[in-house]
Amino acid sequence: MTPLARTAVIVVAAGSGTRLGAGAPKAFVPLAGRTILQHALDGVFAAAPAQVVLVVPEGREAEAAAAAAAAGAAEVRIVVGGETRQRSVAAGLAALADGIDVVLVHDAARALTPAAQIAAVAAAVAPGVGVIPALPVVDTLKRVRGDDVVAPVDRSELAAAQTPQGFPRAELEAAYARAEAEGTDHTDDAALFAAAGGAVRRVAGSEEAFKITTPHDLERARMILAGPAPAVPRIGIGTDVHAFAAEGTLRLAGLDWPGEPALEGHSDGDAVAHAIVDALLGAAGLGDIGEHFGTAHPEFAGAHGDVFLARTAEILAGAGYAIGNVSVQFQGNRPRFSARRGEAEQALSAALGGAPVAVSATTTDGLGFPGRGEGIAVTAVALVHRFAQG
Ligand code: CTP
Ligand code: MG
């Protein structure tokens, strides 16, 4: 960013933060492991002003000095603030260095203000002209008296003012002297400058430059700094059991097994594929195999397991899920998987569009229906995750 020569930023941080109610002056309240002031100084120093004046509550000078030292290189002065924001700005003005001719006044409470906004305000300051960043008002506005709504308000005439607000130094000092002499108190510097006859123009503000005022605002700042939540993967489990049939050739794990007895079942009885389908649908919370491939879907009667797998991958993708991996275990005496494990893994993985599939097989030591050779059991687990947001 182009350095802001002859420009000072007065960062007012001397408020008590009553509405935030965090038990400390607002600028010193923690936000994502640092203080609100430290975050604000990131933006200020990135805009590279010639001088930074920090206006802080009494007793917080050393802490402010440490924050400024960690943040950047400009000349820094630290002063104690006053009872009102206006008094605090006045204290900051009194600490301006010689040679400064543009002054920006910035709320520490606007902790996430982009450096570009600070630079844009500085660039727009001209003799006789103050500059504020402002946003259009989005809410429909009403004039009220107590709980009575007495009139609509045309929001096209309104804008929400932010900081930093920038001014020619000598004119701002004169306007402050006048307000102090008159005893008037203004909520922002533009109002005070205008009261002294100065013109004020606006440049675009930004959503990020919102003021941290309430606990909700602090939470909003935390969420912005935390970034999008990492996608948590989801796990699913599926099992399938089939009895051996009297005739036919076995179809299992996406392969033909000549000489091995077939399994009973709707479709081809490929229990490995079916267990994987349930694991995947379960992981994505999208129902089960009966719902998507059961008797209500005659188009899948007699279909091969790899058709089920390809369709399942499609259903997941349609719901925004990618497949992480699948692990499936076969229990039974036959067929013997060891010689064809790699082949089975490749066939299953290809049917799923390339997601890794691991296949293991075990006998049950002669116990139960797999041990007696009546049928087989298969268990699958699958991990899925949401597609990265583009
Ligand atoms: N400010 C200041 N001196 C004051 C009052 C306010 O320097 N006497 C600063 C605050 O530190 C803040 C900015 O002015 O950065 C805007 O004020 P506001 O959001 O009202 O902060 P607080 O006055 O601290 O909050 P509250 O009004 O809830 O007490
Ligand atoms: Mg206040």
Short mmCIF file of C-alpha atoms and ligand atoms in Angstrom, two decimals:
data_model
loop_
_atom_site.label_atom_id
_atom_site.label_comp_id
_atom_site.label_asym_id
_atom_site.label_seq_id
_atom_site.Cartn_x
_atom_site.Cartn_y
_atom_site.Cartn_z
CA MET A 1 0.00 0.00 0.00
CA THR A 2 1.28 3.49 -0.85
CA PRO A 3 2.52 5.14 2.36
CA LEU A 4 0.35 7.94 3.69
CA ALA A 5 2.91 10.75 3.88
CA ARG A 6 2.07 13.68 6.18
CA THR A 7 -0.99 11.76 7.39
CA ALA A 8 -1.67 10.76 11.00
CA VAL A 9 -4.27 8.30 12.25
CA ILE A 10 -5.72 9.01 15.70
CA VAL A 11 -7.07 5.70 17.02
CA VAL A 12 -9.58 6.37 19.78
CA ALA A 13 -9.57 3.48 22.22
CA ALA A 14 -10.42 5.16 25.51
CA GLY A 15 -14.08 4.14 25.77
CA SER A 16 -15.30 1.88 28.55
CA GLY A 17 -17.31 -0.54 26.40
CA THR A 18 -20.44 -0.36 28.54
CA ARG A 19 -22.69 -1.96 25.94
CA LEU A 20 -20.20 -4.77 25.31
CA GLY A 21 -20.06 -5.46 29.04
CA ALA A 22 -16.92 -7.60 28.79
CA GLY A 23 -15.39 -6.46 32.06
CA ALA A 24 -12.59 -4.42 30.47
CA PRO A 25 -12.30 -1.28 28.34
CA LYS A 26 -13.53 -2.38 24.91
CA ALA A 27 -10.27 -1.95 22.99
CA PHE A 28 -8.57 -4.33 25.44
CA VAL A 29 -11.14 -7.09 25.22
CA PRO A 30 -9.76 -10.34 23.73
CA LEU A 31 -10.72 -11.23 20.17
CA ALA A 32 -9.31 -14.42 18.62
CA GLY A 33 -6.29 -14.53 20.92
CA ARG A 34 -5.41 -10.82 20.65
CA THR A 35 -7.14 -7.62 21.69
CA ILE A 36 -9.62 -5.57 19.68
CA LEU A 37 -6.99 -2.81 19.61
CA GLN A 38 -4.34 -5.12 18.16
CA HIS A 39 -6.65 -6.14 15.34
CA ALA A 40 -7.50 -2.49 14.65
CA LEU A 41 -3.80 -1.59 14.53
CA ASP A 42 -3.15 -4.25 11.85
CA GLY A 43 -5.31 -2.29 9.40
CA VAL A 44 -3.97 1.09 10.51
CA PHE A 45 -0.29 0.19 10.18
CA ALA A 46 -0.89 -1.63 6.89
CA ALA A 47 -2.08 1.70 5.47
CA ALA A 48 1.37 3.06 6.44
CA PRO A 49 0.56 6.49 7.93
CA ALA A 50 3.40 8.80 8.98
CA GLN A 51 2.11 8.89 12.56
CA VAL A 52 -0.27 6.92 14.77
CA VAL A 53 -1.72 8.43 17.94
CA LEU A 54 -3.32 5.95 20.33
CA VAL A 55 -5.85 7.38 22.76
CA VAL A 56 -6.34 4.95 25.64
CA PRO A 57 -7.82 4.79 29.15
CA GLU A 58 -5.56 5.82 32.01
CA GLY A 59 -3.38 2.90 33.09
CA ARG A 60 -3.43 1.17 29.70
CA GLU A 61 -0.54 3.14 28.17
CA ALA A 62 2.09 0.41 28.48
CA GLU A 63 -0.21 -2.24 27.04
CA ALA A 64 -1.04 0.06 24.12
CA ALA A 65 2.66 0.74 23.52
CA ALA A 66 3.37 -2.98 23.36
CA ALA A 67 0.50 -3.52 20.91
CA ALA A 68 1.77 -0.71 18.70
CA ALA A 69 5.35 -1.97 18.82
CA ALA A 70 4.18 -5.37 17.62
CA ALA A 71 2.04 -3.93 14.85
CA GLY A 72 4.19 -1.66 12.73
CA ALA A 73 6.71 0.99 12.02
CA ALA A 74 5.11 4.45 12.05
CA GLU A 75 5.90 7.01 14.73
CA VAL A 76 3.57 6.27 17.65
CA ARG A 77 2.38 8.49 20.48
CA ILE A 78 0.14 7.34 23.27
CA VAL A 79 -2.13 9.65 25.19
CA VAL A 80 -4.86 9.26 27.80
CA GLY A 81 -8.44 9.87 26.65
CA GLY A 82 -11.28 11.89 28.11
CA GLU A 83 -14.82 11.48 29.38
CA THR A 84 -16.40 11.59 25.94
CA ARG A 85 -15.25 10.44 22.53
CA GLN A 86 -14.90 14.10 21.53
CA ARG A 87 -12.61 14.75 24.51
CA SER A 88 -10.56 11.72 23.55
CA VAL A 89 -10.12 12.93 19.97
CA ALA A 90 -9.11 16.36 21.30
CA ALA A 91 -6.40 14.67 23.39
CA GLY A 92 -5.20 12.87 20.28
CA LEU A 93 -5.08 16.08 18.24
CA ALA A 94 -2.84 17.65 20.86
CA ALA A 95 -0.28 14.89 20.23
CA LEU A 96 0.06 15.36 16.46
CA ALA A 97 3.60 15.70 15.18
CA ASP A 98 4.88 18.66 13.18
CA GLY A 99 4.52 18.15 9.46
CA ILE A 100 1.21 16.28 9.67
CA ASP A 101 -1.41 17.94 7.47
CA VAL A 102 -4.08 15.24 7.10
CA VAL A 103 -5.69 13.65 10.16
CA LEU A 104 -7.77 10.50 10.19
CA VAL A 105 -9.81 9.72 13.30
CA HIS A 106 -10.55 6.02 13.66
CA ASP A 107 -12.51 3.94 16.20
CA ALA A 108 -10.47 1.08 17.65
CA ALA A 109 -13.86 -0.62 17.96
CA ARG A 110 -13.93 -0.99 14.14
CA ALA A 111 -11.31 -3.66 14.55
CA LEU A 112 -11.56 -5.30 11.13
CA THR A 113 -11.49 -2.16 8.99
CA PRO A 114 -9.51 -2.92 5.81
CA ALA A 115 -6.35 -0.90 5.22
CA ALA A 116 -7.74 0.01 1.78
CA GLN A 117 -10.62 1.88 3.42
CA ILE A 118 -8.17 3.88 5.52
CA ALA A 119 -6.10 4.71 2.44
CA ALA A 120 -9.19 5.66 0.40
CA VAL A 121 -10.36 8.13 3.05
CA ALA A 122 -6.90 9.70 3.28
CA ALA A 123 -6.69 10.05 -0.49
CA ALA A 124 -10.03 11.88 -0.70
CA VAL A 125 -9.26 14.58 1.90
CA ALA A 126 -8.83 18.03 0.28
CA PRO A 127 -8.65 21.62 1.55
CA GLY A 128 -12.01 22.46 3.14
CA VAL A 129 -13.27 18.89 2.66
CA GLY A 130 -13.69 16.17 5.26
CA VAL A 131 -14.30 12.56 4.21
CA ILE A 132 -16.23 9.74 5.80
CA PRO A 133 -16.68 6.14 4.69
CA ALA A 134 -20.37 5.24 4.65
CA LEU A 135 -22.64 2.37 3.73
CA PRO A 136 -26.16 2.53 2.32
CA VAL A 137 -28.85 1.85 4.91
CA VAL A 138 -30.49 -1.50 4.22
CA ASP A 139 -33.32 -1.56 6.76
CA THR A 140 -36.65 0.14 6.21
CA LEU A 141 -36.65 3.03 8.64
CA LYS A 142 -39.44 4.57 10.71
CA ARG A 143 -39.71 7.70 12.75
CA VAL A 144 -41.10 6.72 16.16
CA ARG A 145 -42.33 8.36 19.32
CA GLY A 146 -42.27 5.84 22.14
CA ASP A 147 -43.88 2.74 20.66
CA ASP A 148 -45.82 4.74 18.06
CA VAL A 149 -44.60 4.72 14.48
CA VAL A 150 -45.26 8.26 13.36
CA ALA A 151 -43.71 8.47 9.89
CA PRO A 152 -41.78 6.55 7.26
CA VAL A 153 -38.25 7.70 6.51
CA ASP A 154 -36.81 7.75 2.99
CA ARG A 155 -33.65 5.70 3.39
CA SER A 156 -32.27 6.76 -0.01
CA GLU A 157 -31.35 10.04 1.67
CA LEU A 158 -29.46 8.29 4.47
CA ALA A 159 -26.10 6.59 4.89
CA ALA A 160 -24.47 4.82 7.84
CA ALA A 161 -21.22 6.53 8.81
CA GLN A 162 -18.06 4.58 9.64
CA THR A 163 -14.46 5.51 10.40
CA PRO A 164 -11.75 6.51 9.76
CA GLN A 165 -12.99 10.03 9.09
CA GLY A 166 -10.39 12.25 7.46
CA PHE A 167 -9.82 16.00 7.55
CA PRO A 168 -7.26 18.68 6.78
CA ARG A 169 -5.41 19.04 10.05
CA ALA A 170 -5.64 22.79 10.60
CA GLU A 171 -9.35 22.89 9.80
CA LEU A 172 -10.11 19.97 12.11
CA GLU A 173 -8.14 21.59 14.91
CA ALA A 174 -10.06 24.84 14.40
CA ALA A 175 -13.38 22.98 14.40
CA TYR A 176 -12.42 21.22 17.64
CA ALA A 177 -11.39 24.45 19.28
CA ARG A 178 -14.74 25.92 18.33
CA ALA A 179 -16.76 22.97 19.64
CA GLU A 180 -14.83 23.02 22.90
CA ALA A 181 -15.42 26.74 23.25
CA GLU A 182 -19.14 26.33 22.55
CA GLY A 183 -19.39 23.30 24.83
CA THR A 184 -21.08 21.20 22.14
CA ASP A 185 -20.62 17.44 22.05
CA HIS A 186 -20.81 15.59 18.73
CA THR A 187 -20.98 11.83 18.21
CA ASP A 188 -18.56 11.93 15.32
CA ASP A 189 -15.92 14.16 13.84
CA ALA A 190 -17.82 14.82 10.61
CA ALA A 191 -20.69 16.36 12.59
CA LEU A 192 -18.27 18.56 14.49
CA PHE A 193 -16.45 19.54 11.28
CA ALA A 194 -19.72 20.35 9.51
CA ALA A 195 -20.89 22.42 12.49
CA ALA A 196 -17.83 24.60 11.92
CA GLY A 197 -18.77 25.07 8.27
CA GLY A 198 -16.69 22.34 6.65
CA ALA A 199 -17.94 20.28 3.72
CA VAL A 200 -18.06 16.51 4.19
CA ARG A 201 -18.05 13.93 1.41
CA ARG A 202 -18.40 10.20 1.54
CA VAL A 203 -16.46 7.33 0.07
CA ALA A 204 -17.55 3.70 0.09
CA GLY A 205 -17.50 2.04 3.50
CA SER A 206 -17.32 -1.71 3.98
CA GLU A 207 -19.19 -4.42 5.86
CA GLU A 208 -15.94 -5.44 7.63
CA ALA A 209 -15.59 -1.97 9.16
CA PHE A 210 -18.62 -2.53 11.39
CA LYS A 211 -18.25 -1.24 14.96
CA ILE A 212 -17.99 -3.80 17.75
CA THR A 213 -20.60 -2.46 20.15
CA THR A 214 -22.54 -5.41 21.58
CA PRO A 215 -21.62 -9.02 22.46
CA HIS A 216 -23.26 -10.05 19.18
CA ASP A 217 -20.86 -7.80 17.25
CA LEU A 218 -17.89 -9.38 19.05
CA GLU A 219 -19.17 -12.82 18.06
CA ARG A 220 -19.51 -11.65 14.46
CA ALA A 221 -15.87 -10.47 14.48
CA ARG A 222 -14.81 -13.83 15.93
CA MET A 223 -16.64 -15.72 13.20
CA ILE A 224 -15.08 -13.58 10.47
CA LEU A 225 -11.58 -14.14 11.87
CA ALA A 226 -12.19 -17.87 12.30
CA GLY A 227 -13.13 -18.24 8.61
CA PRO A 228 -15.40 -20.96 7.32
CA ALA A 229 -15.78 -23.96 9.63
CA PRO A 230 -13.68 -26.92 8.47
CA ALA A 231 -15.83 -29.60 6.87
CA VAL A 232 -16.26 -32.45 9.32
CA PRO A 233 -16.14 -35.84 7.57
CA ARG A 234 -19.02 -38.24 8.17
CA ILE A 235 -18.82 -41.99 8.71
CA GLY A 236 -21.34 -44.67 7.77
CA ILE A 237 -21.72 -48.41 8.25
CA GLY A 238 -23.46 -51.05 6.15
CA THR A 239 -23.89 -54.81 6.46
CA ASP A 240 -25.34 -57.43 4.16
CA VAL A 241 -25.97 -61.13 4.57
CA HIS A 242 -26.91 -63.60 1.85
CA ALA A 243 -27.48 -67.35 1.79
CA PHE A 244 -25.92 -69.47 -0.94
CA ALA A 245 -28.37 -70.37 -3.69
CA ALA A 246 -28.90 -73.77 -5.28
CA GLU A 247 -27.67 -72.72 -8.70
CA GLY A 248 -25.99 -69.98 -10.73
CA THR A 249 -22.55 -68.41 -10.70
CA LEU A 250 -21.32 -66.22 -7.90
CA ARG A 251 -21.09 -62.47 -8.45
CA LEU A 252 -19.29 -60.75 -5.57
CA ALA A 253 -17.29 -57.57 -5.05
CA GLY A 254 -17.93 -56.59 -8.65
CA LEU A 255 -16.32 -59.78 -10.01
CA ASP A 256 -17.57 -63.07 -11.50
CA TRP A 257 -16.41 -66.16 -9.62
CA PRO A 258 -16.76 -69.14 -11.98
CA GLY A 259 -17.23 -72.45 -10.12
CA GLU A 260 -18.42 -70.77 -6.90
CA PRO A 261 -22.06 -71.06 -5.81
CA ALA A 262 -24.24 -67.97 -6.30
CA LEU A 263 -25.94 -66.02 -3.52
CA GLU A 264 -29.68 -65.56 -3.10
CA GLY A 265 -31.08 -62.09 -3.44
CA HIS A 266 -32.92 -59.35 -5.23
CA SER A 267 -30.51 -58.20 -7.96
CA ASP A 268 -27.26 -60.13 -8.29
CA GLY A 269 -26.82 -60.74 -4.55
CA ASP A 270 -23.44 -58.94 -4.49
CA ALA A 271 -23.35 -58.52 -0.71
CA VAL A 272 -20.03 -56.66 -0.81
CA ALA A 273 -21.43 -53.99 -3.14
CA HIS A 274 -24.66 -53.81 -1.14
CA ALA A 275 -22.91 -53.31 2.19
CA ILE A 276 -20.86 -50.50 0.63
CA VAL A 277 -24.02 -48.85 -0.71
CA ASP A 278 -25.54 -48.79 2.80
CA ALA A 279 -22.33 -47.48 4.34
CA LEU A 280 -22.17 -44.63 1.83
CA LEU A 281 -25.83 -43.69 2.05
CA GLY A 282 -25.66 -43.84 5.83
CA ALA A 283 -22.55 -41.65 5.96
CA ALA A 284 -24.27 -38.98 3.91
CA GLY A 285 -27.55 -39.37 5.82
CA LEU A 286 -29.35 -40.22 2.58
CA GLY A 287 -31.38 -43.28 3.57
CA ASP A 288 -30.53 -46.89 2.73
CA ILE A 289 -30.33 -49.42 -0.06
CA GLY A 290 -33.98 -50.45 0.24
CA GLU A 291 -35.11 -46.88 -0.26
CA HIS A 292 -33.06 -46.26 -3.40
CA PHE A 293 -32.80 -49.72 -4.98
CA GLY A 294 -35.59 -51.85 -3.43
CA THR A 295 -38.71 -53.31 -4.99
CA ALA A 296 -40.10 -49.83 -5.55
CA HIS A 297 -37.34 -49.43 -8.17
CA PRO A 298 -37.93 -52.31 -10.61
CA GLU A 299 -35.30 -50.84 -12.95
CA PHE A 300 -32.68 -52.22 -10.54
CA ALA A 301 -34.13 -55.75 -10.30
CA GLY A 302 -31.33 -58.08 -11.37
CA ALA A 303 -28.88 -55.19 -11.72
CA HIS A 304 -25.22 -55.78 -10.94
CA GLY A 305 -23.67 -54.42 -7.76
CA ASP A 306 -21.44 -52.06 -9.73
CA VAL A 307 -24.56 -50.37 -11.12
CA PHE A 308 -25.72 -49.84 -7.53
CA LEU A 309 -22.33 -48.41 -6.61
CA ALA A 310 -22.18 -46.01 -9.55
CA ARG A 311 -25.71 -44.80 -8.83
CA THR A 312 -24.88 -44.36 -5.12
CA ALA A 313 -21.84 -42.21 -5.97
CA GLU A 314 -24.16 -40.11 -8.16
CA ILE A 315 -26.73 -39.73 -5.36
CA LEU A 316 -24.00 -38.56 -2.98
CA ALA A 317 -22.51 -36.12 -5.48
CA GLY A 318 -25.98 -34.69 -6.08
CA ALA A 319 -26.27 -34.03 -2.35
CA GLY A 320 -22.85 -32.36 -2.24
CA TYR A 321 -20.81 -35.29 -0.85
CA ALA A 322 -17.54 -36.74 -2.09
CA ILE A 323 -16.38 -40.19 -1.02
CA GLY A 324 -13.27 -40.25 1.18
CA ASN A 325 -12.68 -44.00 1.36
CA VAL A 326 -14.41 -47.31 1.91
CA SER A 327 -13.27 -50.35 3.87
CA VAL A 328 -15.21 -53.58 3.51
CA GLN A 329 -14.84 -56.94 5.22
CA PHE A 330 -16.18 -60.26 3.96
CA GLN A 331 -16.89 -63.15 6.38
CA GLY A 332 -17.28 -66.65 4.93
CA ASN A 333 -15.54 -69.85 3.89
CA ARG A 334 -15.88 -69.25 0.17
CA PRO A 335 -14.82 -67.75 -2.11
CA ARG A 336 -11.14 -67.31 -1.24
CA PHE A 337 -10.40 -63.61 -1.65
CA SER A 338 -6.65 -63.54 -1.18
CA ALA A 339 -5.73 -64.17 -4.84
CA ARG A 340 -8.26 -61.64 -6.16
CA ARG A 341 -8.21 -58.91 -3.50
CA GLY A 342 -6.50 -56.31 -5.72
CA GLU A 343 -8.82 -57.08 -8.60
CA ALA A 344 -11.88 -56.71 -6.35
CA GLU A 345 -10.62 -53.43 -4.90
CA GLN A 346 -10.05 -52.04 -8.38
CA ALA A 347 -13.48 -53.09 -9.64
CA LEU A 348 -15.25 -51.57 -6.62
CA SER A 349 -13.19 -48.40 -6.75
CA ALA A 350 -13.86 -47.97 -10.47
CA ALA A 351 -17.60 -48.39 -9.90
CA LEU A 352 -17.42 -45.57 -7.30
CA GLY A 353 -15.64 -43.22 -9.66
CA GLY A 354 -12.17 -43.80 -8.22
CA ALA A 355 -12.62 -43.55 -4.44
CA PRO A 356 -10.23 -45.92 -2.64
CA VAL A 357 -11.78 -49.21 -1.51
CA ALA A 358 -10.02 -51.72 0.73
CA VAL A 359 -11.25 -55.31 0.87
CA SER A 360 -10.44 -57.81 3.60
CA ALA A 361 -11.79 -61.33 4.14
CA THR A 362 -11.95 -63.70 7.07
CA THR A 363 -13.42 -67.05 8.00
CA THR A 364 -15.27 -67.44 11.29
CA ASP A 365 -13.48 -70.47 12.64
CA GLY A 366 -16.36 -72.70 11.68
CA LEU A 367 -18.83 -70.72 13.81
CA GLY A 368 -22.22 -69.39 12.84
CA PHE A 369 -23.86 -69.48 9.41
CA PRO A 370 -20.70 -68.38 7.56
CA GLY A 371 -18.74 -71.07 9.38
CA ARG A 372 -21.29 -73.74 8.47
CA GLY A 373 -21.09 -72.62 4.83
CA GLU A 374 -24.74 -71.53 4.67
CA GLY A 375 -23.97 -68.03 3.48
CA ILE A 376 -21.78 -64.99 3.92
CA ALA A 377 -21.82 -61.71 5.84
CA VAL A 378 -20.24 -58.44 4.82
CA THR A 379 -19.58 -55.25 6.79
CA ALA A 380 -18.52 -51.96 5.19
CA VAL A 381 -17.59 -48.56 6.59
CA ALA A 382 -17.32 -45.42 4.51
CA LEU A 383 -16.13 -41.89 5.07
CA VAL A 384 -17.66 -39.03 3.09
CA HIS A 385 -17.16 -35.28 3.19
CA ARG A 386 -18.79 -32.23 1.69
CA PHE A 387 -17.28 -30.89 -1.49
CA ALA A 388 -15.02 -27.90 -0.84
CA GLN A 389 -17.05 -24.70 -1.23
CA GLY A 390 -15.91 -22.92 -4.38
N1 CTP B 1 -14.03 6.37 22.78
C1 CTP B 1 -12.98 7.03 23.38
N2 CTP B 1 -13.21 7.80 24.48
C2 CTP B 1 -14.44 7.88 25.01
C3 CTP B 1 -15.52 7.20 24.43
C4 CTP B 1 -15.28 6.43 23.30
O1 CTP B 1 -11.85 6.94 22.91
N3 CTP B 1 -14.62 8.63 26.11
C5 CTP B 1 -13.76 5.50 21.63
C6 CTP B 1 -14.03 4.05 21.92
O2 CTP B 1 -12.88 3.44 22.51
C7 CTP B 1 -14.35 3.46 20.56
C8 CTP B 1 -14.89 4.66 19.80
O3 CTP B 1 -14.62 5.80 20.57
O4 CTP B 1 -13.21 2.95 19.89
C9 CTP B 1 -16.39 4.51 19.54
O5 CTP B 1 -17.11 4.54 20.76
P1 CTP B 1 -18.08 3.42 21.29
O6 CTP B 1 -18.26 2.37 20.29
O7 CTP B 1 -19.27 4.10 21.87
O8 CTP B 1 -17.19 2.74 22.46
P2 CTP B 1 -17.40 2.82 24.03
O9 CTP B 1 -17.74 4.22 24.42
O10 CTP B 1 -16.20 2.20 24.62
O11 CTP B 1 -18.65 1.84 24.22
P3 CTP B 1 -19.97 2.15 25.06
O12 CTP B 1 -20.58 3.38 24.45
O13 CTP B 1 -20.80 0.91 24.88
O14 CTP B 1 -19.54 2.34 26.48
MG MG B 2 -19.60 5.19 23.68
#
